[in-house]
Amino acid sequence: MTDSDARPPERDRPARPVWVWRRWSRSVRLWVVVALSTVVLTVLTSSFVMQPFLIPSGSMEGTLQVGDRVMVNKLAYRFGGEVQRGDVIVFDGTGSFVAEESDPGLLGGLLRGAGAAIGLSRGSETDYVKRVIGIGGDRVRCCDSQGRIEVNGEPLNEPYLYPGDKPSHVRFDIQVPEGRLWVMGDHRSDSADSREYLGSPGGGTVPVDKVIGRVVLIGWPVDRWGWLRSDHG
């Protein structure tokens, strides 16, 4: 008896039906299309409509906390809407708060853009979030006899101020140029805002055309979810 006679005959492995492979292939293609469509839709929405923004510092406490993910309405001022006092905005500080943004490189730029699209990072190192205190033509000064900021001679009611903070430790008196904004953080003792750049070009004011959008919603963490209303008082 030979070895070949001793081994039991091997059974041929049954071939997988063609229809199974076709169905698997269609499923893979479908998931790829869904994934790509989701990415494209997210990027387009973030670029033109509603952008997530990660709060990087405590300058807006207690309205916004470090690590909050907020939604920024990028259409708020695109179709006739005007920036108003009390609005919480995200803006590009290039040319007003900073000279220019450092180059993150191709890979760094792609990673930052991807993170910003889903609210895991800031879109740019030059993006800031502050509250609008004065608009073009306003005279903003600090402070009156009771320590309140005045806008056009009227004391400003600021219920959003961080508990224990004064309206400002820095005295100023500025006429906001047309087309520009005077912005401040709600946590005045921990905010580098328009007061910090009084001696810079523009006197600390921000061009309206540098506004990215208005903060309308706190989306994360879940226990802080809610709409953010502007305070125009």
Coordinates of C-alpha atoms in Angstrom, one line a residue:
M1 CA 0.0 0.0 0.0
T2 CA 1.4 3.3 -1.0
D3 CA 1.2 6.6 1.0
S4 CA -1.3 7.9 -1.5
D5 CA -3.5 4.9 -0.9
A6 CA -3.4 5.5 2.9
R7 CA -4.5 9.1 2.8
P8 CA -8.2 9.7 2.6
P9 CA -9.2 11.5 -0.6
E10 CA -9.2 15.3 -0.1
R11 CA -12.5 17.0 -0.6
D12 CA -12.5 19.9 -2.9
R13 CA -13.3 23.1 -1.1
P14 CA -16.8 24.2 -2.3
A15 CA -16.5 27.3 -4.4
R16 CA -18.3 30.4 -3.0
P17 CA -21.2 31.2 -5.1
V18 CA -20.7 34.1 -7.5
W19 CA -23.7 36.0 -6.2
V20 CA -22.2 36.1 -2.7
W21 CA -19.1 37.9 -4.0
R22 CA -21.2 40.3 -6.0
R23 CA -23.3 41.1 -3.0
W24 CA -20.2 41.7 -0.8
S25 CA -18.7 43.9 -3.5
R26 CA -21.9 46.0 -3.7
S27 CA -22.0 46.4 0.1
V28 CA -18.4 47.6 0.2
R29 CA -19.0 50.1 -2.6
L30 CA -22.1 51.3 -0.9
W31 CA -20.3 51.9 2.4
V32 CA -17.4 53.7 0.6
V33 CA -19.9 56.0 -1.2
V34 CA -21.7 56.7 2.1
A35 CA -18.4 57.5 3.9
L36 CA -17.1 59.8 1.2
S37 CA -20.5 61.5 0.9
T38 CA -20.5 62.1 4.7
V39 CA -17.0 63.6 4.6
V40 CA -17.8 65.9 1.7
L41 CA -21.1 67.0 3.3
T42 CA -19.4 67.7 6.6
V43 CA -16.6 69.7 4.9
L44 CA -19.0 71.7 2.8
T45 CA -21.3 72.4 5.8
S46 CA -18.3 73.4 7.9
S47 CA -16.9 75.7 5.2
F48 CA -20.1 77.5 4.3
V49 CA -22.9 77.1 6.7
M50 CA -22.3 75.9 10.3
Q51 CA -18.8 75.3 11.7
P52 CA -17.8 73.6 15.0
F53 CA -15.4 75.5 17.1
L54 CA -13.4 74.3 20.1
I55 CA -13.1 76.8 22.9
P56 CA -9.4 77.0 23.7
S57 CA -9.2 79.3 26.8
G58 CA -11.1 80.7 29.7
S59 CA -11.5 84.2 28.3
M60 CA -15.3 83.7 27.8
E61 CA -16.1 82.0 31.1
G62 CA -18.7 81.6 32.5
T63 CA -20.6 81.8 29.2
L64 CA -18.3 79.4 27.5
Q65 CA -16.0 76.9 29.2
V66 CA -12.6 75.5 28.1
G67 CA -13.2 72.5 25.9
D68 CA -16.7 73.5 24.9
R69 CA -17.6 72.6 21.3
V70 CA -19.8 75.4 19.9
M71 CA -21.5 75.8 16.6
V72 CA -20.8 79.0 14.6
N73 CA -23.4 80.2 12.2
K74 CA -21.4 81.4 9.2
L75 CA -24.5 82.7 7.4
A76 CA -25.6 85.0 10.2
Y77 CA -24.1 88.1 8.6
R78 CA -24.0 87.0 5.0
F79 CA -27.4 88.1 3.7
G80 CA -28.0 91.5 5.1
G81 CA -27.6 90.6 8.8
E82 CA -25.4 93.0 10.8
V83 CA -23.2 92.4 13.7
Q84 CA -24.8 93.7 16.9
R85 CA -23.6 94.6 20.3
G86 CA -23.8 91.6 22.6
D87 CA -23.2 89.0 19.8
V88 CA -20.7 86.3 20.6
I89 CA -18.6 86.0 17.5
V90 CA -15.6 84.0 16.1
F91 CA -13.3 86.1 14.0
D92 CA -9.9 85.9 12.4
G93 CA -7.5 88.1 14.4
T94 CA -4.9 88.4 11.6
G95 CA -3.9 92.0 11.3
S96 CA -5.6 93.1 14.5
F97 CA -4.7 90.7 17.3
V98 CA -1.8 89.0 15.6
A99 CA 0.5 89.9 12.7
E100 CA 0.0 86.7 10.8
E101 CA -0.5 83.0 11.3
S102 CA 2.5 80.6 11.4
D103 CA 2.7 78.1 8.6
P104 CA 1.7 74.6 9.9
G105 CA 2.9 72.9 6.8
L106 CA 0.9 70.8 4.4
L107 CA 0.3 67.8 6.8
G108 CA -0.3 70.1 9.8
G109 CA -2.7 72.2 7.8
L110 CA -4.7 69.1 6.6
L111 CA -4.8 67.6 10.1
R112 CA -5.9 71.0 11.6
G113 CA -8.6 71.4 8.9
A114 CA -9.9 67.9 9.5
G115 CA -10.0 68.4 13.3
A116 CA -11.7 71.8 12.9
A117 CA -14.4 70.3 10.6
I118 CA -15.6 68.1 13.4
G119 CA -14.8 70.4 16.3
L120 CA -11.7 68.6 17.7
S121 CA -9.4 71.6 17.2
R122 CA -9.3 75.2 16.3
G123 CA -9.5 76.0 12.6
S124 CA -6.6 78.4 13.0
E125 CA -4.3 79.8 15.7
T126 CA -5.6 83.2 14.7
D127 CA -9.3 82.5 15.3
Y128 CA -10.7 84.1 18.5
V129 CA -14.1 84.1 20.2
K130 CA -15.2 87.3 22.0
R131 CA -18.3 89.3 22.7
V132 CA -19.1 92.5 20.6
I133 CA -19.2 95.5 22.9
G134 CA -19.0 98.3 20.3
I135 CA -19.8 98.6 16.6
G136 CA -18.7 101.2 14.0
G137 CA -19.4 104.7 15.2
D138 CA -19.8 103.8 18.9
R139 CA -17.8 105.6 21.6
V140 CA -16.8 103.0 24.1
R141 CA -15.1 104.1 27.4
C142 CA -14.2 102.7 30.8
C143 CA -15.4 103.5 33.1
D144 CA -18.2 105.6 34.7
S145 CA -18.3 106.6 38.4
Q146 CA -19.8 103.1 39.2
G147 CA -17.1 101.3 37.3
R148 CA -19.4 100.4 34.4
I149 CA -18.4 100.5 30.7
E150 CA -20.2 103.2 28.7
V151 CA -21.3 102.9 25.1
N152 CA -22.3 106.3 23.6
G153 CA -22.7 107.7 27.1
E154 CA -25.0 104.9 28.4
P155 CA -23.8 102.5 31.0
L156 CA -23.7 98.9 29.8
N157 CA -25.6 96.2 31.7
E158 CA -23.4 93.1 31.6
P159 CA -25.0 90.1 33.4
Y160 CA -22.7 87.7 31.5
L161 CA -19.5 88.9 33.3
Y162 CA -17.5 86.3 35.1
P163 CA -18.5 86.3 38.8
G164 CA -16.3 88.7 40.8
D165 CA -14.8 90.4 37.7
K166 CA -14.9 94.1 37.2
P167 CA -16.0 95.4 33.7
S168 CA -12.4 96.3 33.1
H169 CA -9.1 97.0 35.0
V170 CA -7.9 98.9 32.0
R171 CA -9.2 102.4 31.3
F172 CA -9.9 103.4 27.7
D173 CA -11.9 105.8 25.6
I174 CA -12.2 104.9 21.9
Q175 CA -14.3 105.9 19.0
V176 CA -14.8 102.6 17.0
P177 CA -14.1 103.3 13.3
E178 CA -16.8 102.4 10.8
G179 CA -16.6 98.8 9.6
R180 CA -14.8 97.7 12.8
L181 CA -15.7 96.2 16.2
W182 CA -14.6 96.5 19.8
V183 CA -14.6 93.1 21.4
M184 CA -14.1 91.8 24.9
G185 CA -14.1 88.5 26.7
D186 CA -16.7 87.8 29.4
H187 CA -13.9 86.8 31.8
R188 CA -12.4 90.2 31.8
S189 CA -9.5 89.4 34.2
D190 CA -8.4 86.5 31.9
S191 CA -9.1 87.9 28.4
A192 CA -6.6 89.3 25.9
D193 CA -9.1 91.3 23.9
S194 CA -9.4 94.8 22.3
R195 CA -7.9 96.4 25.4
E196 CA -4.7 94.5 24.9
Y197 CA -4.1 96.0 21.5
L198 CA -4.9 99.6 22.1
G199 CA -1.5 100.6 20.7
S200 CA -1.7 98.4 17.6
P201 CA -3.0 99.4 14.2
G202 CA -6.8 99.8 14.4
G203 CA -6.5 100.6 18.2
G204 CA -7.6 97.0 19.1
T205 CA -10.7 97.0 16.9
V206 CA -11.5 94.1 14.5
P207 CA -12.6 94.5 10.9
V208 CA -16.2 93.3 10.3
D209 CA -15.0 91.4 7.2
K210 CA -12.8 89.3 9.5
V211 CA -15.9 87.9 11.3
I212 CA -16.3 84.2 10.6
G213 CA -19.7 83.9 12.2
R214 CA -21.9 84.1 15.3
V215 CA -21.9 81.4 18.1
V216 CA -25.4 80.1 18.3
L217 CA -25.2 76.7 20.1
I218 CA -23.1 74.8 22.7
G219 CA -23.1 71.3 21.4
W220 CA -20.7 69.6 23.8
P221 CA -20.5 68.5 26.6
V222 CA -24.0 67.1 26.7
D223 CA -24.8 68.6 30.1
R224 CA -24.1 72.1 28.7
W225 CA -26.1 71.7 25.5
G226 CA -28.2 74.7 24.6
W227 CA -28.7 77.7 22.4
L228 CA -26.6 80.7 23.0
R229 CA -28.6 84.0 22.9
S230 CA -27.0 87.3 22.2
D231 CA -27.3 89.9 25.0
H232 CA -28.1 93.2 23.5
G233 CA -28.7 94.9 26.8

